[in-house]
XYZ file of C-alpha atoms in Angstrom:
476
model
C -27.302 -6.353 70.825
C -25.364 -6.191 67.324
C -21.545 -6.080 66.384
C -21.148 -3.532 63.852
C -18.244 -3.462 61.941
C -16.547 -4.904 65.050
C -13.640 -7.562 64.397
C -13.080 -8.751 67.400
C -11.645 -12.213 67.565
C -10.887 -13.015 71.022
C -15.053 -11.767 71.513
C -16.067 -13.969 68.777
C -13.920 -16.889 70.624
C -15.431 -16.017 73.975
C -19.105 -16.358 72.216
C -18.250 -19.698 70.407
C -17.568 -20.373 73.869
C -20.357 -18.663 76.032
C -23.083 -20.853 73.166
C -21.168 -24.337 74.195
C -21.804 -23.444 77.687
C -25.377 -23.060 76.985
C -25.818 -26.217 75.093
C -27.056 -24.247 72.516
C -27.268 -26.116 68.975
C -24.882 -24.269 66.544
C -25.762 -27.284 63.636
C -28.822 -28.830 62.091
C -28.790 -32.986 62.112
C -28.394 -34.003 58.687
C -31.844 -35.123 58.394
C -33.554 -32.174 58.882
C -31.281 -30.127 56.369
C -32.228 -33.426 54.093
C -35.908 -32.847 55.121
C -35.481 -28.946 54.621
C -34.206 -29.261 50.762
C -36.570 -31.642 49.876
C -40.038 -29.043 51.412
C -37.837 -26.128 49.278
C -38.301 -28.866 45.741
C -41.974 -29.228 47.121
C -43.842 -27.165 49.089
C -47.534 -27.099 50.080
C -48.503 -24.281 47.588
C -52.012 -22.175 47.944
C -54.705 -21.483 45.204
C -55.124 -17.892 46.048
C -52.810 -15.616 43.799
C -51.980 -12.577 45.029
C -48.582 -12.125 43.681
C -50.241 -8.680 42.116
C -50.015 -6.887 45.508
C -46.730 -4.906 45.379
C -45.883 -5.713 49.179
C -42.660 -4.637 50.940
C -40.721 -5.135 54.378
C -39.485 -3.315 57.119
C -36.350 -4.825 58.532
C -32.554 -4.433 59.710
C -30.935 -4.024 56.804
C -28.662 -7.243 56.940
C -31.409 -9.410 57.913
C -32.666 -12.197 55.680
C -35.185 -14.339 57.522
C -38.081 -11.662 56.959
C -41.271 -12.759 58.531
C -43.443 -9.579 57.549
C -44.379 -7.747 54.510
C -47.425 -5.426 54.144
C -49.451 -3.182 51.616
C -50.828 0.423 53.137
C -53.908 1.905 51.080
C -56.684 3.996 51.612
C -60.127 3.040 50.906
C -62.001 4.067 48.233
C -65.132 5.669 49.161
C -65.697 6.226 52.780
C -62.402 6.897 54.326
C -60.544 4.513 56.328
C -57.349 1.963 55.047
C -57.200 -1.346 54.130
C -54.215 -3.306 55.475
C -52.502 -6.196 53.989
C -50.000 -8.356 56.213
C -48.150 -11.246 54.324
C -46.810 -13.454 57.339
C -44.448 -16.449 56.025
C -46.218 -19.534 55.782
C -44.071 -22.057 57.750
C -46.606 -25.293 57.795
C -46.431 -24.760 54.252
C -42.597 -26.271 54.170
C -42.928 -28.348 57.473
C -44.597 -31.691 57.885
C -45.966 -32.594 61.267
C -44.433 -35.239 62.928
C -41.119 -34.661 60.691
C -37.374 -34.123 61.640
C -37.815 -30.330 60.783
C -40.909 -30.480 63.320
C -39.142 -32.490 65.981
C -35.752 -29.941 65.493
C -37.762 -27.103 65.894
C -39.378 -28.289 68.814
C -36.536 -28.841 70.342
C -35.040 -24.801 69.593
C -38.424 -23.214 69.975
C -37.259 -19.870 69.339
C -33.978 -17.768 66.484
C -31.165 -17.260 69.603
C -29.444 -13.741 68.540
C -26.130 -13.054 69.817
C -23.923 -10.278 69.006
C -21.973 -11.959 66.106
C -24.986 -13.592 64.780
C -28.003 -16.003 65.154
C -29.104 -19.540 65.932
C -31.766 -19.864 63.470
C -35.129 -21.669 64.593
C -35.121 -22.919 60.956
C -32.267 -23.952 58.521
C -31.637 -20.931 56.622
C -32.528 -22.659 53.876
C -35.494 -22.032 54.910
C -35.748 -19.098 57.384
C -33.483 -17.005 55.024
C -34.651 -19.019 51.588
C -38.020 -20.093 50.220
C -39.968 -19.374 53.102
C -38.561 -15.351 54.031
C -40.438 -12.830 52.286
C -37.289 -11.567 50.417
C -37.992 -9.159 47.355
C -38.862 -11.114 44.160
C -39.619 -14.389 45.466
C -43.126 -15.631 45.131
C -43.791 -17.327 48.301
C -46.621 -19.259 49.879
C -48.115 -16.469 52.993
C -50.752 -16.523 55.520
C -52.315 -13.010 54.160
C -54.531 -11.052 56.108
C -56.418 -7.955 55.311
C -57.789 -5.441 57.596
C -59.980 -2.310 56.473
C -59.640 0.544 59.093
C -62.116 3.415 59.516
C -60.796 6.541 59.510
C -59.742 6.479 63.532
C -57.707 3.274 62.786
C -59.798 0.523 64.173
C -60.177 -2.509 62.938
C -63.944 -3.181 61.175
C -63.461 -6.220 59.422
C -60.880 -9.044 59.545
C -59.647 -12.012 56.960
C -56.626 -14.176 56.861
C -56.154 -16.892 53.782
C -53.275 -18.821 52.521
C -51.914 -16.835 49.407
C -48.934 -16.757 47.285
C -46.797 -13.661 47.188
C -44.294 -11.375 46.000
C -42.705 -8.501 48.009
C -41.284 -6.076 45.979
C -38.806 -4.020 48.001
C -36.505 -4.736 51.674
C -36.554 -1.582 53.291
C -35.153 -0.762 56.711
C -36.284 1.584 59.063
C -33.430 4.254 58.980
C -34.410 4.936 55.135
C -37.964 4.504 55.673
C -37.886 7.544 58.635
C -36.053 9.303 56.441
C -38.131 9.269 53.484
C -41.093 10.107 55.547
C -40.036 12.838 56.780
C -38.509 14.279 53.322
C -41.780 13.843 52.224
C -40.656 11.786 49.650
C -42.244 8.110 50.328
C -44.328 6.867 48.326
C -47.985 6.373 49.400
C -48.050 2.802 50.617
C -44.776 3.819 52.936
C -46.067 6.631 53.603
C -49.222 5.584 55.099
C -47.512 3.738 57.807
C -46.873 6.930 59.786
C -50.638 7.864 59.745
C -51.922 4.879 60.576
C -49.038 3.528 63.155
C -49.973 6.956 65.292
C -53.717 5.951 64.668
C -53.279 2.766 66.324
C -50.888 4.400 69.283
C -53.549 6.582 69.660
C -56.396 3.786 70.457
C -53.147 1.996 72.532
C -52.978 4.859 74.914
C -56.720 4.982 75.069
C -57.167 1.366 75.991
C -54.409 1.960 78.796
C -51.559 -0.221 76.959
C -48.211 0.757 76.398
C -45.171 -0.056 74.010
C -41.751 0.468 76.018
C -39.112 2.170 73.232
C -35.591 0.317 75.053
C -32.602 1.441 73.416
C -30.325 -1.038 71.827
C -26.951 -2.265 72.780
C -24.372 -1.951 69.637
C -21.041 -3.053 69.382
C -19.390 -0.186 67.417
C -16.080 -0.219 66.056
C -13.609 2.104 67.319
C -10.266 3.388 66.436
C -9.382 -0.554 65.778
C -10.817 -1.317 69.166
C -14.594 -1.897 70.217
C -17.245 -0.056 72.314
C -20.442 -0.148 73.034
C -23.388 2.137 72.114
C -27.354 2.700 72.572
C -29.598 3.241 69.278
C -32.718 4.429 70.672
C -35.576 3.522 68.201
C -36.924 5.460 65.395
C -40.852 6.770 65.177
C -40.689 4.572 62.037
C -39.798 1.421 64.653
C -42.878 2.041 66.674
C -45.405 2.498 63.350
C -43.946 -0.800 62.068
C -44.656 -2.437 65.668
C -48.561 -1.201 65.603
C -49.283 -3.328 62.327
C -47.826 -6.294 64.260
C -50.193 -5.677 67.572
C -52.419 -5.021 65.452
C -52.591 -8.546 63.515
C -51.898 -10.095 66.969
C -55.237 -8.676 68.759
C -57.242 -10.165 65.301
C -55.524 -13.305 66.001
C -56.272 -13.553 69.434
C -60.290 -11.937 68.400
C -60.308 -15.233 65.832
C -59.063 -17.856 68.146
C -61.753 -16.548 71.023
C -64.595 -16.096 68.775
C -63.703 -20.041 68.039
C -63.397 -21.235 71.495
C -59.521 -23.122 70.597
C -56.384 -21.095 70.691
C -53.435 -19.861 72.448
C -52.439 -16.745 73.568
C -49.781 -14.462 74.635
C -50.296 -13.058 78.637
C -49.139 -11.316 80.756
C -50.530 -10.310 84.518
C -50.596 -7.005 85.569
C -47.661 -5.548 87.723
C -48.068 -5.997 91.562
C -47.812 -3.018 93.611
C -44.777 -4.118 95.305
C -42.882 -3.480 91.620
C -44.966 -0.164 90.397
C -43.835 0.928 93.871
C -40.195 0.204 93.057
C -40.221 2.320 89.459
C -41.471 4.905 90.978
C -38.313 5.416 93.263
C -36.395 4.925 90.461
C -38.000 7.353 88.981
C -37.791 9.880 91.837
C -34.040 8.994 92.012
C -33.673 9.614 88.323
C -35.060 12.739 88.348
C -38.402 11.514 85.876
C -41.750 13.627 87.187
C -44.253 10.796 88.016
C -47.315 12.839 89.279
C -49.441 10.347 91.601
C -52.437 10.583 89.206
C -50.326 9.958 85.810
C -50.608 6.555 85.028
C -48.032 4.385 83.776
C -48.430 4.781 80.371
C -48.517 7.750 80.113
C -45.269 8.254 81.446
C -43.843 6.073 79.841
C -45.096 7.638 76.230
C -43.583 10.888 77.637
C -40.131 10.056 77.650
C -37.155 10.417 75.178
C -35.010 7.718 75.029
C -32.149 9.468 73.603
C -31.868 10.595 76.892
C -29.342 8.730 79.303
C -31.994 8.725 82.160
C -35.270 8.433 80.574
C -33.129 5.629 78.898
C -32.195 3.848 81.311
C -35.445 3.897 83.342
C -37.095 2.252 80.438
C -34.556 -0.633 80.564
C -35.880 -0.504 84.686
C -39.553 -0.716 82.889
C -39.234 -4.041 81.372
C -39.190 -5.450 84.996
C -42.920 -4.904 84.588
C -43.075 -7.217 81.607
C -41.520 -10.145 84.036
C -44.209 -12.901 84.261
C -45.625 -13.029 80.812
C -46.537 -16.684 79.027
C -48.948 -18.833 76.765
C -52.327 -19.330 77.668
C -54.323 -22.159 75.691
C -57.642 -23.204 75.503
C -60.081 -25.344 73.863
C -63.677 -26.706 73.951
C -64.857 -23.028 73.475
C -63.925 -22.523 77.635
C -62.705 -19.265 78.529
C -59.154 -18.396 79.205
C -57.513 -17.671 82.308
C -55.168 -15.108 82.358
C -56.808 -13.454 79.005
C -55.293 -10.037 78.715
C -51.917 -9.023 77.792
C -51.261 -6.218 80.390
C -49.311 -3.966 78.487
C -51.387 -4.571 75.576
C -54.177 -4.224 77.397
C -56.913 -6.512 75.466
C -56.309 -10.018 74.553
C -52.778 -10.187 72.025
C -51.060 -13.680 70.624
C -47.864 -14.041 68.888
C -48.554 -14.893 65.195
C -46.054 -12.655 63.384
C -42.717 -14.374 63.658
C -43.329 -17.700 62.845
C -39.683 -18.182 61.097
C -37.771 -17.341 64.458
C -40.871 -18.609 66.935
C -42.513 -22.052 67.350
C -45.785 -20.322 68.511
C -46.747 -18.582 65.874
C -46.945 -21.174 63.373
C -49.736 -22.712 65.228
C -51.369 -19.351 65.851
C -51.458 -18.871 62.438
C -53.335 -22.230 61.527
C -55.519 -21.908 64.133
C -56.303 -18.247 63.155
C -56.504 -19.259 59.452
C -59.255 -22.675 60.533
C -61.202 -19.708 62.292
C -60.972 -17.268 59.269
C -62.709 -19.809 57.004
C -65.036 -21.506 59.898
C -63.828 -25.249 59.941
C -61.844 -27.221 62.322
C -58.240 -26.699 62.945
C -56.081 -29.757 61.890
C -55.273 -32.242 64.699
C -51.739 -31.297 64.620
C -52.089 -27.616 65.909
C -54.411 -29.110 68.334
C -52.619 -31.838 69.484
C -49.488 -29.596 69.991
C -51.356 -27.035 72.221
C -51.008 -28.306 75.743
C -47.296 -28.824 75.688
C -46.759 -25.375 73.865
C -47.142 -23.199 76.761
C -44.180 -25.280 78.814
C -41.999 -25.687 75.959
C -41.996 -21.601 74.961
C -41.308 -20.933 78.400
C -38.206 -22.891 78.334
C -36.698 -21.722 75.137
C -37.532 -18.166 76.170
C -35.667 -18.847 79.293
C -32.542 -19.771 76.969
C -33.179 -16.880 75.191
C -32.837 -14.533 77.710
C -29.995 -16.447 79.677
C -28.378 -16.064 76.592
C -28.555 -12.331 76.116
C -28.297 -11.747 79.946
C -24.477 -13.311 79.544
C -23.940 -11.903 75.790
C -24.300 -8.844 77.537
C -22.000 -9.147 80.657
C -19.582 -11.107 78.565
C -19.083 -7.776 75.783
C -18.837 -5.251 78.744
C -16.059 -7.069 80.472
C -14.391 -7.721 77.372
C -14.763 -3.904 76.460
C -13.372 -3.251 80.028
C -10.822 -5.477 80.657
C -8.088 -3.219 80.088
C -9.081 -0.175 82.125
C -9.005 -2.005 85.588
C -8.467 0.694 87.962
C -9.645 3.473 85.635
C -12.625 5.741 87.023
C -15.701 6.881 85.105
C -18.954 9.002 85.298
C -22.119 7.198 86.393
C -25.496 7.225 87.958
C -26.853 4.814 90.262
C -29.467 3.501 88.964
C -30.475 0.877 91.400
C -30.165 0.474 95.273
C -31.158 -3.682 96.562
C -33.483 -2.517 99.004
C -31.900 -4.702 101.800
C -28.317 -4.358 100.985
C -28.020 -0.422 100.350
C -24.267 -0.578 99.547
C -24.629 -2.829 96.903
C -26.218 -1.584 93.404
C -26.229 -0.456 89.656
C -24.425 1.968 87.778
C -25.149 2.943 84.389
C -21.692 4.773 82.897
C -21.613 7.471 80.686
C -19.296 6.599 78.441
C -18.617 3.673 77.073
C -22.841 2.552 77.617
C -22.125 -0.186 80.273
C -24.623 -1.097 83.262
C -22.694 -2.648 85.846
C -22.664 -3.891 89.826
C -21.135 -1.385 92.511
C -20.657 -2.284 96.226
C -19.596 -0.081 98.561
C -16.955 -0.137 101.425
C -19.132 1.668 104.277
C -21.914 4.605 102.845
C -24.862 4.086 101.325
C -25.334 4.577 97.742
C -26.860 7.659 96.520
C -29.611 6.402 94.410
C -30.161 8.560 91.115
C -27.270 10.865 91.836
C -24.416 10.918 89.473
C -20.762 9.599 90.939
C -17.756 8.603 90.274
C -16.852 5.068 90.189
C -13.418 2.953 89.580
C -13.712 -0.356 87.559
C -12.165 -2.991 90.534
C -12.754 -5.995 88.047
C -13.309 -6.853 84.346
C -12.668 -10.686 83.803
C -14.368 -11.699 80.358
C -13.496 -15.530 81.769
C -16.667 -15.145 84.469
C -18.713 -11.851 82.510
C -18.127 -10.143 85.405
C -17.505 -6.500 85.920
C -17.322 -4.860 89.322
C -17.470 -1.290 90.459
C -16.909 0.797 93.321
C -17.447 4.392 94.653
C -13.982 6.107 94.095
């Protein structure tokens, strides 16, 4: 959820507000910014040059702490491509043990709010010598993987390397120069190989879930909100990610110590539930289509194909960290909606966990033991993610609420055009409404009848308090 050009004071106070609620840490301690200079003066710097691959990024086009840059190629000879992945090299800058350790132990994960973020690292860091920002030489955990020509993976390696990207793109430009026909080879590639590898995704059964995002648009100097449903581009640049995150999970396996990312496959009692919200939005779920499938189908520039992926995610409730060690075998191992084993080793600037996938990836790569302070950090990993990821989403859960009853506050009274989206199963006059216009998803309760799951009503706003985040509808 992003402000965009939004001014917005009494919003901004109500966020300075909502992140004291949450106890979330808006400052670093003095030490670690101390601690942080001094790994910028002297970091842990590779052998391995590779400053002479012309790497570049994919990112929103105000964002600085850039975890990801990557070369596109094809092979000489026998077909295929050969991938490179730069992935900023946080151990490099932080010393185990140390008050930038301890700090980011303690914030586990980059908090985003809608006027900004709670960086996992001091920027410093996270938006300085460690981000893969054009022009900087950079210490990187670099992997390389040659494709064959169907865009599977035939050989993996990941080394510590210093690099240089060479452009910040964002995804707007990069769709549009793709489909002008006017990228340049390396960019260009991504669309061929990102629908290889959604190809093999659909044929192993997983499935990538395209959610629109929530933006705070300015408006005749006021403030509403908006979807942006992704770009093609958006899904290409998530495949090279999954991508590197299977090989990670491949490494850590084949050496018997790791951790990775899980997630349990939906019980019936929640498949059951989409598919009445499917039937109520009007989405054809033929008994013998599977999941995926549908899900691949739909458009979500549409408002109910868009808002029954937002129902989706539901499905994605229950995921974790799984570790293991001593070469026993995991349990869960498969990311359902990956479908094949997956770990998070892509973000390590905004995430804890991937900084100690990527050593433990990187002892595999090169066949020796992984320090002792990846491995002594594993156990606890698992509880500690799950905590800050439990911030994370209490944050957005009330960043959310908080911007659609400040949006609303004014039209108390007012009625608008909506479809129920949701029914609670044992309380059928209470539910969801997602509006038209402005893009808000809000609570209804009825006086008496029973809510009309998936059919479009008309509902008046009864209350809009941005003091509680609450917004309340009703059938009018």
């Amino acid at each position: 959820m992003h402000m965009t050009g939004a001014d917005g004071a009494a919003l901004r106070a109500a966020l300075r507000e909502l992140r004291t609620e949450l106890g979330v840490p808006t400052q670093f301690p003095a030490p670690v910014l101390a601690e942080a200079e001094q790994a910028v003066r002297a970091p842990r710097l590779p052998d391995l040059d590779a400053t002479d691959l012309p790497l570049f990024t994919i990112d929103p086009p105000a964002s600085r702490d850039l975890d990801q840059a990557m070369h596109l190629a094809k092979r000489a000879g026998g077909g295929g491509y050969r991938v490179h992945y730069a992935i900023a090299d946080v151990a490099a800058f932080v010393t185990p043990g140390g008050a930038l350790d301890a700090e980011a132990h303690r914030r586990v994960t980059t908090l985003y709010f809608p006027d900004g973020r709670i960086p996992l690292h001091p920027p410093v860091l996270s938006e300085g010598a460690a981000s893969l920002l054009p022009g900087q030489t950079c210490p990187a955990l670099l992997w390389r993987f040659d494709l064959d020509s169907a865009g599977r993976v035939e050989t993996t390696e990941v080394r510590r390397a210093l690099v240089r990207s060479r452009a910040k793109l964002d995804y707007d430009g990069v769709q549009q120069t793709i489909d002008s026909r006017t990228a340049e080879e390396p960019v260009a590639l991504l669309r061929d190989i990102g629908r290889l590898r959604e190809t093999l995704e659909q044929e192993r059964g997983g499935v990538s879930l395209n959610v629109p995002e929530q933006e705070i648009v300015a408006q005749n100097g006021s403030y509403t909100l908006a979807y942006r449903a992704p770009l093609p581009a958006d899904g290409w640049n998530a495949q090279i990610s999954l991508m590197a995150g299977m090989a990670a999970a491949e490494l850590m396996l084949a050496a018997g110590t790791g951790v990775l990312r899980t997630l349990p496959s939906a019980p019936d009692g929640a498949v059951g539930r989409l598919r009445r919200t499917a039937a109520a939005l009007r989405i054809d779920w033929p008994h013998h289509m599977p999941y995926a499938e549908l899900v691949r189908s739909l458009d979500p520039h549409l408002p109910a194909h868009a808002a029954f992926l937002q129902e989706c995610t539901a499905l994605l409730r229950g995921a974790g960290y799984t570790v293991f060690t001593g070469g026993r075998a995991p349990d869960p191992l498969l990311h359902a909606a990956v479908a094949a084993p997956y770990a998070h080793c892509t973000a390590p600037l905004r995430r804890l966990v991937d900084r100690y996938a990527g050593e433990l990836c990187v002892a595999a790569a090169a066949g020796v033991a992984p320090p002792e302070w990846a491995t002594d950090a594993l156990d606890a990993l698992p509880q500690r993610m799950a905590d800050g990821s439990r911030l994370a989403n209490t944050a957005e859960r009330e960043c959310v609420d908080l911007v659609e009853a400040a949006l609303l506050k004014d039209h108390v009274g007012e009625t608008f055009e909506a479809t129920v989206i949701d029914v609670k199963e044992h309380e059928p006059l209470v539910g969801t409404v997602h509006l038209e216009e402005p893009a808000v998803v809000g609570r209804v309760e009825s006086p008496s009848a029973r809510l009309p799951l998936g059919d479009r009503i008309r509902v008046r706003l009864t209350e809009a308090d941005p003091g509680t985040s609450k917004i309340l509808f009703a059938p009018a």
